[in-house]
Amino acid sequence: MTNEIKQRVVDANKRLKSEGLIISTWGNVSEYDKNSNLVAIKASGVPYDTMTTSDIVVTDLEGHIIDGSLQPSTDLLTHLMLYKHFKGIRGIVHTHSMYATIWGQAEKDIPILGTTHADYFRGDIPCTRQMTKAEIETEYEANTGRVIVERFKNIDPFQMRAVLVNKHAPFVWGSDAMDAVNNAIVLEYVAKMAWCNMTMDDGNLRKIDSDMIKKHYDRKYGDDAYYGQKKK
């Protein structure tokens, strides 16, 4: 695990606060290093303002602490479950950002209503089922990951990089810790827009059509994407 990755995890966690996605210590960011097969994650309950790399805990994919003197985030096992099942994702964010959490508390998917949503998420942003009493009382954090994986049985996690946990809050992922934060920012933005649209609904509110979804998503993430500048 490199110091560069630890510092990126610190910077990504701090950005949660600067972007208004969290209050108090209600959030965490991790990054998976494919070279070492280890995960760097924020320590539980540490303040963002004074966070340094010494507040980052490194674990293996089974949750054993490899480096760090603090306890890792209580959501560690959820992160690890996603890394193990969604092969290829490299960063995960968990927040309680207001509008995304509102949709999760309402047990509703966020409907895809426009191109802003389609630019990043290829479809409705899914909400998981309610967890059972046994799932809550035994291995709660790992089971949170399991119900997310279950919800994605027929969903590509690389075209839908976010989920709402029923009665809880969102988890979002990306190509590294900072990319995951960027996706969490977009999630909160589209969650707010969708909520505002629903308050205006007179019974005629329609989702964006599939051709427009495909166009907007593919021009940024498709095989022939042309958004932005070509890499030299």
Short mmCIF file of N, CA, C and O in Angstrom, two decimals, residues 18 28 41 45 62 76 101-102 112 118 127 162 189 202 204 209 211 219:
data_model
loop_
_atom_site.label_atom_id
_atom_site.label_comp_id
_atom_site.label_asym_id
_atom_site.label_seq_id
_atom_site.Cartn_x
_atom_site.Cartn_y
_atom_site.Cartn_z
N SER A 18 -16.06 19.19 2.49
CA SER A 18 -16.00 20.45 1.74
C SER A 18 -17.11 20.54 0.69
O SER A 18 -17.54 21.63 0.34
N ASN A 28 -17.51 7.89 4.98
CA ASN A 28 -16.19 7.30 4.87
C ASN A 28 -15.88 6.99 3.42
O ASN A 28 -16.77 6.79 2.60
N ILE A 41 -8.81 2.69 4.36
CA ILE A 41 -10.10 3.26 4.73
C ILE A 41 -9.93 4.18 5.94
O ILE A 41 -9.03 4.00 6.77
N GLY A 45 -14.79 7.31 13.31
CA GLY A 45 -15.07 8.45 14.17
C GLY A 45 -14.05 9.56 14.19
O GLY A 45 -14.20 10.51 14.97
N GLU A 62 -10.23 -9.61 3.99
CA GLU A 62 -10.97 -10.31 5.05
C GLU A 62 -11.15 -9.43 6.27
O GLU A 62 -11.74 -9.86 7.27
N LEU A 76 -16.51 -0.92 7.24
CA LEU A 76 -15.45 -1.62 6.51
C LEU A 76 -15.96 -2.88 5.82
O LEU A 76 -15.68 -3.11 4.65
N THR A 101 -30.29 10.17 0.74
CA THR A 101 -30.78 9.45 1.91
C THR A 101 -32.29 9.52 2.01
O THR A 101 -32.95 8.55 2.41
N ILE A 102 -32.88 10.66 1.62
CA ILE A 102 -34.34 10.79 1.62
C ILE A 102 -34.96 9.70 0.75
O ILE A 102 -35.94 9.05 1.13
N ILE A 112 -34.80 7.96 -13.42
CA ILE A 112 -33.95 8.67 -14.38
C ILE A 112 -34.84 9.59 -15.21
O ILE A 112 -35.56 9.15 -16.11
N ALA A 118 -28.50 10.68 -16.72
CA ALA A 118 -28.03 9.70 -17.71
C ALA A 118 -26.54 9.85 -18.02
O ALA A 118 -25.90 8.89 -18.47
N CYS A 127 -32.67 1.02 -5.07
CA CYS A 127 -32.73 0.92 -3.61
C CYS A 127 -32.83 -0.56 -3.26
O CYS A 127 -33.53 -1.33 -3.93
N ALA A 162 -23.83 3.43 -8.05
CA ALA A 162 -24.42 3.91 -6.81
C ALA A 162 -25.61 3.04 -6.42
O ALA A 162 -26.25 2.42 -7.28
N TYR A 189 -26.72 15.43 -6.39
CA TYR A 189 -27.28 16.45 -7.27
C TYR A 189 -28.51 15.92 -8.00
O TYR A 189 -29.56 16.57 -8.03
N ASP A 202 -47.62 16.56 -11.84
CA ASP A 202 -49.07 16.68 -11.98
C ASP A 202 -49.68 15.42 -12.59
O ASP A 202 -50.82 15.44 -13.07
N ASN A 204 -48.09 13.83 -15.07
CA ASN A 204 -47.57 13.71 -16.44
C ASN A 204 -46.05 13.63 -16.50
O ASN A 204 -45.47 13.68 -17.59
N ASP A 209 -36.33 9.04 -22.30
CA ASP A 209 -36.46 7.86 -23.15
C ASP A 209 -35.13 7.14 -23.29
O ASP A 209 -34.05 7.71 -23.09
N ASP A 211 -33.40 6.02 -25.82
CA ASP A 211 -32.43 6.48 -26.81
C ASP A 211 -31.58 7.62 -26.25
O ASP A 211 -30.36 7.67 -26.48
N ARG A 219 -21.74 8.57 -24.71
CA ARG A 219 -20.78 9.57 -25.19
C ARG A 219 -19.73 9.89 -24.13
O ARG A 219 -18.67 10.43 -24.43
#
